[in-house]
mmCIF file of C-alpha atoms in Angstrom:
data_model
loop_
_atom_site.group_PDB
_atom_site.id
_atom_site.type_symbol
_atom_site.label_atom_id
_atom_site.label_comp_id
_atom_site.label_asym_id
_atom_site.label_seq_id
_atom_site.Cartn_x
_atom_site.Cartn_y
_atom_site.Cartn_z
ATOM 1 C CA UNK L 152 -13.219 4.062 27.212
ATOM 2 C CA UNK L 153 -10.578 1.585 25.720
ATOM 3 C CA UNK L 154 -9.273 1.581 21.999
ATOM 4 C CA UNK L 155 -7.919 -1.539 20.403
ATOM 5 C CA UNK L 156 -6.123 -1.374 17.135
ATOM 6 C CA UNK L 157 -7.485 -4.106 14.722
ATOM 7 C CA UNK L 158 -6.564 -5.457 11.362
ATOM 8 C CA UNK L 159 -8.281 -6.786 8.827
ATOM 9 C CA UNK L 160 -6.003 -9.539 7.188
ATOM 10 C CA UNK L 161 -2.708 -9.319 6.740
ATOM 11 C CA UNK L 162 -3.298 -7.702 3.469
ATOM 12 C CA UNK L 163 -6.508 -5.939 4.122
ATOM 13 C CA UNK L 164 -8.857 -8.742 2.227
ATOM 14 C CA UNK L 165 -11.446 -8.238 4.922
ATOM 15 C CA UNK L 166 -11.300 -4.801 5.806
ATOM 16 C CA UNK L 167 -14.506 -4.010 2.975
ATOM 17 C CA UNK L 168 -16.651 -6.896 5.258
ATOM 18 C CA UNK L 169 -15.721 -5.246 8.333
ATOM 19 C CA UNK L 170 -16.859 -1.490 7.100
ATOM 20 C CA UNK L 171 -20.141 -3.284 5.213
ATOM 21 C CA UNK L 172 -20.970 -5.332 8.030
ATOM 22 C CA UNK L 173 -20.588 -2.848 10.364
ATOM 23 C CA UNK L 174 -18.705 -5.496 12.699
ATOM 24 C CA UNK L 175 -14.883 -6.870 13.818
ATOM 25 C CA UNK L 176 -14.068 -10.452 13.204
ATOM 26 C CA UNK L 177 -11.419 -12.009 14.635
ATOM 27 C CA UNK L 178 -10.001 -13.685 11.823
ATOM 28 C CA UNK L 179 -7.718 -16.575 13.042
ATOM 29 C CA UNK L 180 -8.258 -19.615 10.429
ATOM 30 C CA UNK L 181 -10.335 -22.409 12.098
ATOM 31 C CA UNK L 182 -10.826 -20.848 15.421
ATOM 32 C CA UNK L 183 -14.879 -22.652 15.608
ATOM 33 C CA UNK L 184 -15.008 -22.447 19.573
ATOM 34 C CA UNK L 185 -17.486 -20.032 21.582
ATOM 35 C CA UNK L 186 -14.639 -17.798 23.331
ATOM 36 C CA UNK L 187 -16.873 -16.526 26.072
ATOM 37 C CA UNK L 188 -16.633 -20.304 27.587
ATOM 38 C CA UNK L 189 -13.016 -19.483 28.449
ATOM 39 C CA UNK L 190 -12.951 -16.594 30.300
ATOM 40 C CA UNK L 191 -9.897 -18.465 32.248
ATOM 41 C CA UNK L 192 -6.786 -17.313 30.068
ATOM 42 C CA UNK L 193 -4.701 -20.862 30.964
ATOM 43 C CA UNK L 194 -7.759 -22.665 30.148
ATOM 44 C CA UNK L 195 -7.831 -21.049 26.415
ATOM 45 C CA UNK L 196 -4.012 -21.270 26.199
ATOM 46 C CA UNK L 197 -4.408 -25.384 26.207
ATOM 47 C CA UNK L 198 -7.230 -24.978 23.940
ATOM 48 C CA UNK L 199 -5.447 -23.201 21.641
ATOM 49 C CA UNK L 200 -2.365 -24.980 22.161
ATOM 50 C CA UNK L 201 -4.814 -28.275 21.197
ATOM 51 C CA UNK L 202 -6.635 -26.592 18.143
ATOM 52 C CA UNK L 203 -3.015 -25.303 16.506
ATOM 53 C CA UNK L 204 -0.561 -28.132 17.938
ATOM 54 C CA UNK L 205 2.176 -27.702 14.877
ATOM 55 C CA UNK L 206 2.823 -24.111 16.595
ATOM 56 C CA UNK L 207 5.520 -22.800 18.368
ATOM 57 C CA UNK L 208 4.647 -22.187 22.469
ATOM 58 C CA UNK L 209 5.416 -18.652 22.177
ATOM 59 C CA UNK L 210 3.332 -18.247 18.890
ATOM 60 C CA UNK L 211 0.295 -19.982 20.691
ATOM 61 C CA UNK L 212 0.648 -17.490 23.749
ATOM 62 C CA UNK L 213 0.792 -14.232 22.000
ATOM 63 C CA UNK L 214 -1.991 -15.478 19.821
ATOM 64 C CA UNK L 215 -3.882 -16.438 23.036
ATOM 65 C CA UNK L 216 -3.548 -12.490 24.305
ATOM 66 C CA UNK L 217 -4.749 -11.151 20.968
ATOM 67 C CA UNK L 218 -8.033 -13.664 20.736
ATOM 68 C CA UNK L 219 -8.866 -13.181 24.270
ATOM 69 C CA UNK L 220 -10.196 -9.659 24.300
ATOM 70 C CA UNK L 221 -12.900 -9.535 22.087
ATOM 71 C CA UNK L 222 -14.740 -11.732 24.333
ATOM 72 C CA UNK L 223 -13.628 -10.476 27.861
ATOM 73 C CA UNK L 224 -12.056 -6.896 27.548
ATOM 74 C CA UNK L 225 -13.297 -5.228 25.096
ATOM 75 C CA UNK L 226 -16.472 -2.921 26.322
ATOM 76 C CA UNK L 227 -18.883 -1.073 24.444
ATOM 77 C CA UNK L 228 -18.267 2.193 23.742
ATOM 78 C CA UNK L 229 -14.406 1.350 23.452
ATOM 79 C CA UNK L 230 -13.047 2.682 20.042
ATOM 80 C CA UNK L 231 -11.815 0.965 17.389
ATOM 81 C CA UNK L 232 -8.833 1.606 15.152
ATOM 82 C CA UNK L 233 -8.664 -0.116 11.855
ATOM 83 C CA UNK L 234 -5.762 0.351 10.086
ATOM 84 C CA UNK L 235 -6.728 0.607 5.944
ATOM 85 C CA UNK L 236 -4.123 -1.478 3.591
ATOM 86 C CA UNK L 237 -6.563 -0.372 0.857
ATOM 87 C CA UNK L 238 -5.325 3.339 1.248
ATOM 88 C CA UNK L 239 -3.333 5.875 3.387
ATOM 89 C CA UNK L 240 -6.256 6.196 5.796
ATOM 90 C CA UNK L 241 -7.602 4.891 9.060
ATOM 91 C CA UNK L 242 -11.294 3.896 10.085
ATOM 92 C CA UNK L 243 -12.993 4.831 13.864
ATOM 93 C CA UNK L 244 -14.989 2.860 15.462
ATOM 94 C CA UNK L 245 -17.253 2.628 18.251
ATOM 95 C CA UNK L 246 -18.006 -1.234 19.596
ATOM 96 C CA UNK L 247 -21.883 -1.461 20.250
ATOM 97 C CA UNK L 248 -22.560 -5.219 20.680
ATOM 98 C CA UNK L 249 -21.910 -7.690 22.668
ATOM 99 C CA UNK L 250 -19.405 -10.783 21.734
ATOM 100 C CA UNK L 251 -20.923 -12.722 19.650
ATOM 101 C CA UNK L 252 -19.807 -16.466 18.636
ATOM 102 C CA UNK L 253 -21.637 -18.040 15.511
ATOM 103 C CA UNK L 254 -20.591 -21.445 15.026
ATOM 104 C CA UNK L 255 -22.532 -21.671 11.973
ATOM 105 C CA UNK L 256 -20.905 -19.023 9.439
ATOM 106 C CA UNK L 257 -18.134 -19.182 7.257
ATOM 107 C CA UNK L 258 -14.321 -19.166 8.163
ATOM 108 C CA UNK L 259 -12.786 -17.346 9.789
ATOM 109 C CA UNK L 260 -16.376 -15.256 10.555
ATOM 110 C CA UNK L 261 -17.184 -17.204 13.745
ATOM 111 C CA UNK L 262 -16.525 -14.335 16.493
ATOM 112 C CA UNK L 263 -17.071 -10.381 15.983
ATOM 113 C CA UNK L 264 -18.767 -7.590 17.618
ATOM 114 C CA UNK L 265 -21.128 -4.923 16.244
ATOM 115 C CA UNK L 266 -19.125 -1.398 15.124
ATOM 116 C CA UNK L 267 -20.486 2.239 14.489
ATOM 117 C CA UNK L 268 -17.784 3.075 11.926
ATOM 118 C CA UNK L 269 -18.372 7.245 12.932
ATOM 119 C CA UNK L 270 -15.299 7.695 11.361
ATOM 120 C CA UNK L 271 -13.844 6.810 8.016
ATOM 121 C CA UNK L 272 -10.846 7.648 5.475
ATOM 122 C CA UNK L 273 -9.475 9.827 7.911
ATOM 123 C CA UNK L 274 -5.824 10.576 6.291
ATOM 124 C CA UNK L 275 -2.454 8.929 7.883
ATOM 125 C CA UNK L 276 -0.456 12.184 8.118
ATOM 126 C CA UNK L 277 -3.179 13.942 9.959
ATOM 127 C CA UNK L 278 -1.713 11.926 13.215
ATOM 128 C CA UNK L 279 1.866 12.533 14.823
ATOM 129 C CA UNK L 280 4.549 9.942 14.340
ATOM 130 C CA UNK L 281 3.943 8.265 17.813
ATOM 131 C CA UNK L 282 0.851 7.740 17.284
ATOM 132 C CA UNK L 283 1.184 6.130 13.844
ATOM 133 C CA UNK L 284 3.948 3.835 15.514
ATOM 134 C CA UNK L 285 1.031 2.445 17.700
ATOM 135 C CA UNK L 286 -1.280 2.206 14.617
ATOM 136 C CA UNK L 287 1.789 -0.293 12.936
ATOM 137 C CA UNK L 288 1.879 -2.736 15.793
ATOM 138 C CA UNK L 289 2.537 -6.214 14.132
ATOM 139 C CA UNK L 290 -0.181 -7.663 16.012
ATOM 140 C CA UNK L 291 -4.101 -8.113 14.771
ATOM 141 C CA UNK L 292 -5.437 -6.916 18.079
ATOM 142 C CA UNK L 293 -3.781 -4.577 20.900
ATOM 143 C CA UNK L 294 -4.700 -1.841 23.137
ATOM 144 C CA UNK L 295 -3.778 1.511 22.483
ATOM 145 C CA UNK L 296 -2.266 3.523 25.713
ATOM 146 C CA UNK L 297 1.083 4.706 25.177
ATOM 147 C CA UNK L 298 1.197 8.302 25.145
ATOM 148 C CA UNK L 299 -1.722 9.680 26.455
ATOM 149 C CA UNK L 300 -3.276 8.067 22.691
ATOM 150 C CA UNK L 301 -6.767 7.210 23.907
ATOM 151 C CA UNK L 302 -7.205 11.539 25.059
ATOM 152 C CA UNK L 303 -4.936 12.578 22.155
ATOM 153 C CA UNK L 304 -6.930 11.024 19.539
ATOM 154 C CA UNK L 305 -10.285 11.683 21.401
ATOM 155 C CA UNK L 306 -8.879 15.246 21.053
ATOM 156 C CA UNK L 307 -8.721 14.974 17.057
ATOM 157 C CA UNK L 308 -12.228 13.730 16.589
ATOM 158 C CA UNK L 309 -13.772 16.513 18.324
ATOM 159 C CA UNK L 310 -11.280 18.957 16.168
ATOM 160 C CA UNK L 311 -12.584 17.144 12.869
ATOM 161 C CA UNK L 312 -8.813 15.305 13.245
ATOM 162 C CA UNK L 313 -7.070 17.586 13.017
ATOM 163 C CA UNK L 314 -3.721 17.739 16.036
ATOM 164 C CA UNK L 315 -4.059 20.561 18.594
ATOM 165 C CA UNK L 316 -0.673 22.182 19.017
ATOM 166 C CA UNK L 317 0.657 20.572 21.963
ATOM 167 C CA UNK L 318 4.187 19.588 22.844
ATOM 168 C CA UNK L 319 4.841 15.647 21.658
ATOM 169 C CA UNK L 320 5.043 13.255 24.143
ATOM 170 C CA UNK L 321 8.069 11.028 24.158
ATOM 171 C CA UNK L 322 7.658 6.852 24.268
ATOM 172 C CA UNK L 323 6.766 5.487 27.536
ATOM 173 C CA UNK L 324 7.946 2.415 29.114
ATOM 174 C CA UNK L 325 6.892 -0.834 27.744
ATOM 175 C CA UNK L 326 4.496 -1.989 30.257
ATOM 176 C CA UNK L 327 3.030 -5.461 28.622
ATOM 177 C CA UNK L 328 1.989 -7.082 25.220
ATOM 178 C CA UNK L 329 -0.535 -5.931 24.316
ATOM 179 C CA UNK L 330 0.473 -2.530 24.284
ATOM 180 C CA UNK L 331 3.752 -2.678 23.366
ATOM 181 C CA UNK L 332 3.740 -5.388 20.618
ATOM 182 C CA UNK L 333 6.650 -5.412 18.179
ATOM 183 C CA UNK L 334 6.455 -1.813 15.673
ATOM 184 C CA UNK L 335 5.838 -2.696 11.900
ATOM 185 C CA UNK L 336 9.234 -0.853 10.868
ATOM 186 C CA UNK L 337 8.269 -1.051 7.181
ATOM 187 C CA UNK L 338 5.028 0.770 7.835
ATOM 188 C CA UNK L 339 6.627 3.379 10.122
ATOM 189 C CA UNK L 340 9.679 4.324 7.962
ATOM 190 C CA UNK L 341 6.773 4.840 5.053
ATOM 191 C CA UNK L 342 4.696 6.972 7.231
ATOM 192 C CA UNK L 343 7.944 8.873 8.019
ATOM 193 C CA UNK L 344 8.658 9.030 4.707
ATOM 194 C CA UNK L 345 4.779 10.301 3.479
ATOM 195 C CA UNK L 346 5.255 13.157 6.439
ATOM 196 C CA UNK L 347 8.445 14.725 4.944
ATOM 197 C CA UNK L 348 6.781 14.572 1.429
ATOM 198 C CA UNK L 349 3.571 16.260 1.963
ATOM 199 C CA UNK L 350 5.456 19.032 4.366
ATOM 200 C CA UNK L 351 7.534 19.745 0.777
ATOM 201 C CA UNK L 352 5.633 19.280 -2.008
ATOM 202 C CA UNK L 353 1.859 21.009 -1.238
ATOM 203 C CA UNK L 354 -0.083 22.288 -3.857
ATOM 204 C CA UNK L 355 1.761 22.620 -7.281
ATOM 205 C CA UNK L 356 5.291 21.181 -6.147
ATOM 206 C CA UNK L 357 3.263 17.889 -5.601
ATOM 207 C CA UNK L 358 2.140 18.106 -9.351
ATOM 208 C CA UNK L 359 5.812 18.700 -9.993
ATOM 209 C CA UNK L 360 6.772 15.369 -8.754
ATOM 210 C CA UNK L 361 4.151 13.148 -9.953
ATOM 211 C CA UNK L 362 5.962 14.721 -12.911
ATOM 212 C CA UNK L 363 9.055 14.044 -12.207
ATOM 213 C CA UNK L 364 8.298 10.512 -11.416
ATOM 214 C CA UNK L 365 6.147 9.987 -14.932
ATOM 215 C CA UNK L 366 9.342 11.123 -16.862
ATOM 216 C CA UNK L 367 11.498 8.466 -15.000
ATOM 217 C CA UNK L 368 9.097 6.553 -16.006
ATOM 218 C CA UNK L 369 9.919 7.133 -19.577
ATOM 219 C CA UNK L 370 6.905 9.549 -20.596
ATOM 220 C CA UNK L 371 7.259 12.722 -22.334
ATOM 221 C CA UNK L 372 5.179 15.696 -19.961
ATOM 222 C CA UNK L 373 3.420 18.460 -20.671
ATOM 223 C CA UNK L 374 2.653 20.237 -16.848
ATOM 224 C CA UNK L 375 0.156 22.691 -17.333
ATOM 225 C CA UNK L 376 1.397 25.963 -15.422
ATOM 226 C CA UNK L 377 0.261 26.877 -12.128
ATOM 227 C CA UNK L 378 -2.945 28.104 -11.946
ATOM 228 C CA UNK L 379 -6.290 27.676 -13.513
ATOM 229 C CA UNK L 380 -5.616 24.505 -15.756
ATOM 230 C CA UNK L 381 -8.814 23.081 -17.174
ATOM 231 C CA UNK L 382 -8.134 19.719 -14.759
ATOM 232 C CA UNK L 383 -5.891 18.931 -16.859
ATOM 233 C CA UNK L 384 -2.759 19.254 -14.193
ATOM 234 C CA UNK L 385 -0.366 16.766 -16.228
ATOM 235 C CA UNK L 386 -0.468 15.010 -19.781
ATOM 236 C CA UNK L 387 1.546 12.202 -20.181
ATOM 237 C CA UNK L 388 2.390 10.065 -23.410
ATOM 238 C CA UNK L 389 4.648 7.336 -24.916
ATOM 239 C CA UNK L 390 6.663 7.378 -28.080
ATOM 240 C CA UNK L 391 8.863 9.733 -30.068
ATOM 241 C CA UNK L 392 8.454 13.306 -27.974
ATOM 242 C CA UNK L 393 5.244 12.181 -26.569
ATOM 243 C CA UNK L 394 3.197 11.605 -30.002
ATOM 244 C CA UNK L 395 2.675 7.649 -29.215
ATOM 245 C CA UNK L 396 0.389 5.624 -26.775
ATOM 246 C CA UNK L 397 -0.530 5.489 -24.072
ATOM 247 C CA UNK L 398 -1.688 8.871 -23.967
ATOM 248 C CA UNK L 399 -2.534 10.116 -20.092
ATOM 249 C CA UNK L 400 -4.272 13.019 -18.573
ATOM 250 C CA UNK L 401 -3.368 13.140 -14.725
ATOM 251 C CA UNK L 402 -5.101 15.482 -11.935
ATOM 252 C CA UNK L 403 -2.740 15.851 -8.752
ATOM 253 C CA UNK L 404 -4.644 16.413 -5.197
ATOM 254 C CA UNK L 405 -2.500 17.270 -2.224
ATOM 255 C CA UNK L 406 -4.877 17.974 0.405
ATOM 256 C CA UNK L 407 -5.641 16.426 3.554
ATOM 257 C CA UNK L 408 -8.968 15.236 2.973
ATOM 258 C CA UNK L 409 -9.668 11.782 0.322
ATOM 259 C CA UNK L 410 -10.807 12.621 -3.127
ATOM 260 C CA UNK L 411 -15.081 12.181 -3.583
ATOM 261 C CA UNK L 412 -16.665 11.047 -6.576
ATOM 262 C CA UNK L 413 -17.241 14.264 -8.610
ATOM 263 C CA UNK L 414 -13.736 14.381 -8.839
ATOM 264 C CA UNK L 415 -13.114 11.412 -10.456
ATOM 265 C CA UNK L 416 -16.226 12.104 -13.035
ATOM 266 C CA UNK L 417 -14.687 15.165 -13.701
ATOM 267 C CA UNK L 418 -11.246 13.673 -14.905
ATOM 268 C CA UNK L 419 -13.786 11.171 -17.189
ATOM 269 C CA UNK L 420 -14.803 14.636 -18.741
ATOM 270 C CA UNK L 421 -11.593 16.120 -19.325
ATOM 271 C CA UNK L 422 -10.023 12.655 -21.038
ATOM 272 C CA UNK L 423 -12.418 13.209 -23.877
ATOM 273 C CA UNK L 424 -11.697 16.681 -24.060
ATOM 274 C CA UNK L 425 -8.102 16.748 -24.471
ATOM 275 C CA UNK L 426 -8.214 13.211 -26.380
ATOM 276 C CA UNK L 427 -6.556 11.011 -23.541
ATOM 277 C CA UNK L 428 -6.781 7.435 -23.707
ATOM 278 C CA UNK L 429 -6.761 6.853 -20.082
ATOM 279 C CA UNK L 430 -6.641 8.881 -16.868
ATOM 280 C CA UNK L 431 -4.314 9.156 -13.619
ATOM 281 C CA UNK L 432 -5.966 10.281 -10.642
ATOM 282 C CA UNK L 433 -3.492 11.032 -7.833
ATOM 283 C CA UNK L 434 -4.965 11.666 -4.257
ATOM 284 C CA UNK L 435 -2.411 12.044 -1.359
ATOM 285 C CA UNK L 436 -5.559 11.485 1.318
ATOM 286 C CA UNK L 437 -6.715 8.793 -0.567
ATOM 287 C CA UNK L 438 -10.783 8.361 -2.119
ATOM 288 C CA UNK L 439 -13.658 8.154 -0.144
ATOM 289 C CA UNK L 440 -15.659 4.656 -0.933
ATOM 290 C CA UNK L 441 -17.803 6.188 -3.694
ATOM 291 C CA UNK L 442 -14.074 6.030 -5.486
ATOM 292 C CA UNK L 443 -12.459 3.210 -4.508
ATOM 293 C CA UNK L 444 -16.030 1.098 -5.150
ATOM 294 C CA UNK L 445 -15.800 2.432 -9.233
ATOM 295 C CA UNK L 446 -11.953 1.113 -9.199
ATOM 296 C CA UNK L 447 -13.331 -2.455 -11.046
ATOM 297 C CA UNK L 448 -15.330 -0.279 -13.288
ATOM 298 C CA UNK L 449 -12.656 1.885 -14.612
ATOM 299 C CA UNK L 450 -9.751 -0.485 -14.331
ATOM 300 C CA UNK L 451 -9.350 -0.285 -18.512
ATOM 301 C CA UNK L 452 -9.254 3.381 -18.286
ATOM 302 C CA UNK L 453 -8.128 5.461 -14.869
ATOM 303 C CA UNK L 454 -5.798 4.065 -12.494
ATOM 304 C CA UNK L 455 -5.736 5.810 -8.678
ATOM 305 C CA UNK L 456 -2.832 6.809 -7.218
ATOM 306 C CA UNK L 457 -2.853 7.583 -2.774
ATOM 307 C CA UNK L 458 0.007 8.497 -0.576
ATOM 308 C CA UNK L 459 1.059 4.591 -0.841
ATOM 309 C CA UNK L 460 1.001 4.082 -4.275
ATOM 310 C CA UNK L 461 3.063 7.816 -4.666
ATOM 311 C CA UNK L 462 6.036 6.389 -2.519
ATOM 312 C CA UNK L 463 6.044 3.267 -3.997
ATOM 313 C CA UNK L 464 6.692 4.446 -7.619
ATOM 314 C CA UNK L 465 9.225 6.863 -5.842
ATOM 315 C CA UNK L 466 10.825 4.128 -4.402
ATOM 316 C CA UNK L 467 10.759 1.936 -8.058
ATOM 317 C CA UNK L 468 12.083 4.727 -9.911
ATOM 318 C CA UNK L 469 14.417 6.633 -7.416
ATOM 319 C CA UNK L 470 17.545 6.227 -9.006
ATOM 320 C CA UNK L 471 15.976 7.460 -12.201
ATOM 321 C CA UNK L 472 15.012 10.637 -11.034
ATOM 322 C CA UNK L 473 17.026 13.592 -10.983
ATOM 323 C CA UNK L 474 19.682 14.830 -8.839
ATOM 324 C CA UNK L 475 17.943 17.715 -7.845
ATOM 325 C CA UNK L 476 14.796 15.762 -6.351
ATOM 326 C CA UNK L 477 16.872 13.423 -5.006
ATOM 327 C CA UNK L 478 18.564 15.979 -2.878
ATOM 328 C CA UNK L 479 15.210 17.057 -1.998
ATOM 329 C CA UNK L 480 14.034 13.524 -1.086
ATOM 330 C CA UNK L 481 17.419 12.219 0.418
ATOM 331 C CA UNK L 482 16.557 8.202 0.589
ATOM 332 C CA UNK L 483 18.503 5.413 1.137
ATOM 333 C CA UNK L 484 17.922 1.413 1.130
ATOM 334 C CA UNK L 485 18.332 -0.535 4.132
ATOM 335 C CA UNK L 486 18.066 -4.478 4.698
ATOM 336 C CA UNK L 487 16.489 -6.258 7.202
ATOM 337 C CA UNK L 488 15.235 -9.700 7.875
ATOM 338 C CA UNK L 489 11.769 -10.301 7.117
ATOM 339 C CA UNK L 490 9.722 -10.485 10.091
ATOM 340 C CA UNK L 491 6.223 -12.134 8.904
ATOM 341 C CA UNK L 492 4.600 -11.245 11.870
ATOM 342 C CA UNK L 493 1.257 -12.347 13.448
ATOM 343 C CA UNK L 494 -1.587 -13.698 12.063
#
């Protein structure tokens, strides 16, 4: 058994077809050719190199070993690792089908292959740091084998992924592209970040900073005290000591598994009873799809915060925050070029 990391868009606009479809596309615009007629990889390099001749060589090549596999390396029962951008999680899969070309449906849907998903919204920070640096490859499809990954995660699914204490392997050598394609640095500084976060601030000290970043925000808070609290963790408001709009009620979750449904109905409940106008709904795991599908639905009313969406208010409002949390979150800005990637 194999696993190959795939994405779903550079932004994660197919990653809902992939889960309902129960499938992986490969999702390179215009690519209408059966891939299973060029089982010969210098034989789909010119085709490719035909088919997208405005491209640089060395674009065309590491294209050519990312569309070649679903076709002639990828087995069934290899695993599947998809990456959300809709949340701080990861979806399993196990491949079932054969390759599959369908000249017929919509771009970029011609090629895919059929997926058990056994395994979704499993939380980022349930996996060590070199594993999640294999996770943010830059590349849309790669094989996973550095560091023992393929028996280390096969490990975490039988122990309902969670780690087993064992000592952290170190990188090993690069051996070739597809395993060692260039590290989304963005993606891995953030997962650093979300680690060092959620080892501080369990339980009520992550209520204390959702605070914190709602008053740098420029919202008067009321943070109910720790204990039994009515769901009513945090109340937010506007205006002159906190008697203006909007008016928010916010429930904090820290734990390591995404927020369900009843939770979210809940905070519907105790918005009426405390008079908010809307709700804040803050999951570090992120929301299982019974939440994220009501997002649309309650868009004039609760907004849903996950591990992402925490660090990126941090980030927007760091220098407004005090110096005491800033010494407990010591962050600093660094430049880089902008690397867009591949496909």
């Amino acid at each position: 058994m194999s696993i190959w990391l795939f994405r779903a868009g550079r932004n994660g606009e197919y990653e809902s077809k992939f889960l309902e479809d129960k499938r992986i596309y490969l999702t390179w615009d215009g690519l209408n050719v059966d891939l299973s007629k060029y089982q010969d990889r210098d034989k789909l390099l010119q085709k490719l190199t035909g088919m997208y001749s405005g491209e640089k060589p060395n674009t065309i090549r590491n294209w050519a070993s990312q569309i070649y596999p679903i076709a002639h390396r990828i087995e069934k029962g290899d695993w599947i690792v998809l990456p959300s951008k809709m949340s701080s999680t990861i979806h399993f899969g196990k491949v079932v089908g054969d390759y599959v070309f369908d000249g017929n449906a919509s771009n970029p849907y011609f090629h895919y292959r059929s997926v058990d998903w056994f395994a979704t919204d499993i939380p980022r920070n349930n996996f060590d740091q070199d594993i999640l640096y294999s996770f943010g490859a830059f590349m849309t499809v790669c094989k996973i084998t550095r560091n023992d990954a393929e028996q280390r995660i096969k490990d975490m699914a039988a122990n309902n992924w969670k780690v087993k204490s064992a000592p952290q392997k170190v990188f090993a050598d690069a051996d070739d592209i597809e395993t060692v394609s260039q590290t989304n640095i963005e993606e891995a500084s953030r997962d650093a970040i979300s680690k060092y976060i959620i080892q501080k601030f369990q339980g009520y000290k992550m209520e204390q900073l959702i605070s914190e970043i709602l008053k740098a925000k420029g919202f008067t808070v009321y943070h109910s005290k720790q204990g039994a609290d009515g769901g009513k963790d945090i109340l937010a408001a506007g205006g002159e000591m906190g008697f203006g709009s909007p008016k928010i009620c916010v429930q904090v979750k820290s734990h390591d598994t995404p927020v369900d449904r009843p939770t979210l109905d809940q905070l519907g409940g105790v918005m009426n009873k405390v008079g908010a106008e809307y709700g804040l709904l803050v999951s570090w795991s992120g929301f299982k799809s019974s939440v994220e599908q009501e997002r649309g639905n309650q868009f004039f009313k609760i907004r849903l915060w996950d591990a992402n969406d925490v660090i990126d208010e941090l980030f927007n409002n760091y220098d407004k925050l005090s110096s005491e949390l800033q010494a407990e979150i010591p962050l600093k800005r660094i430049w880089m070029l902008s690397d867009d990637g591949e496909e």
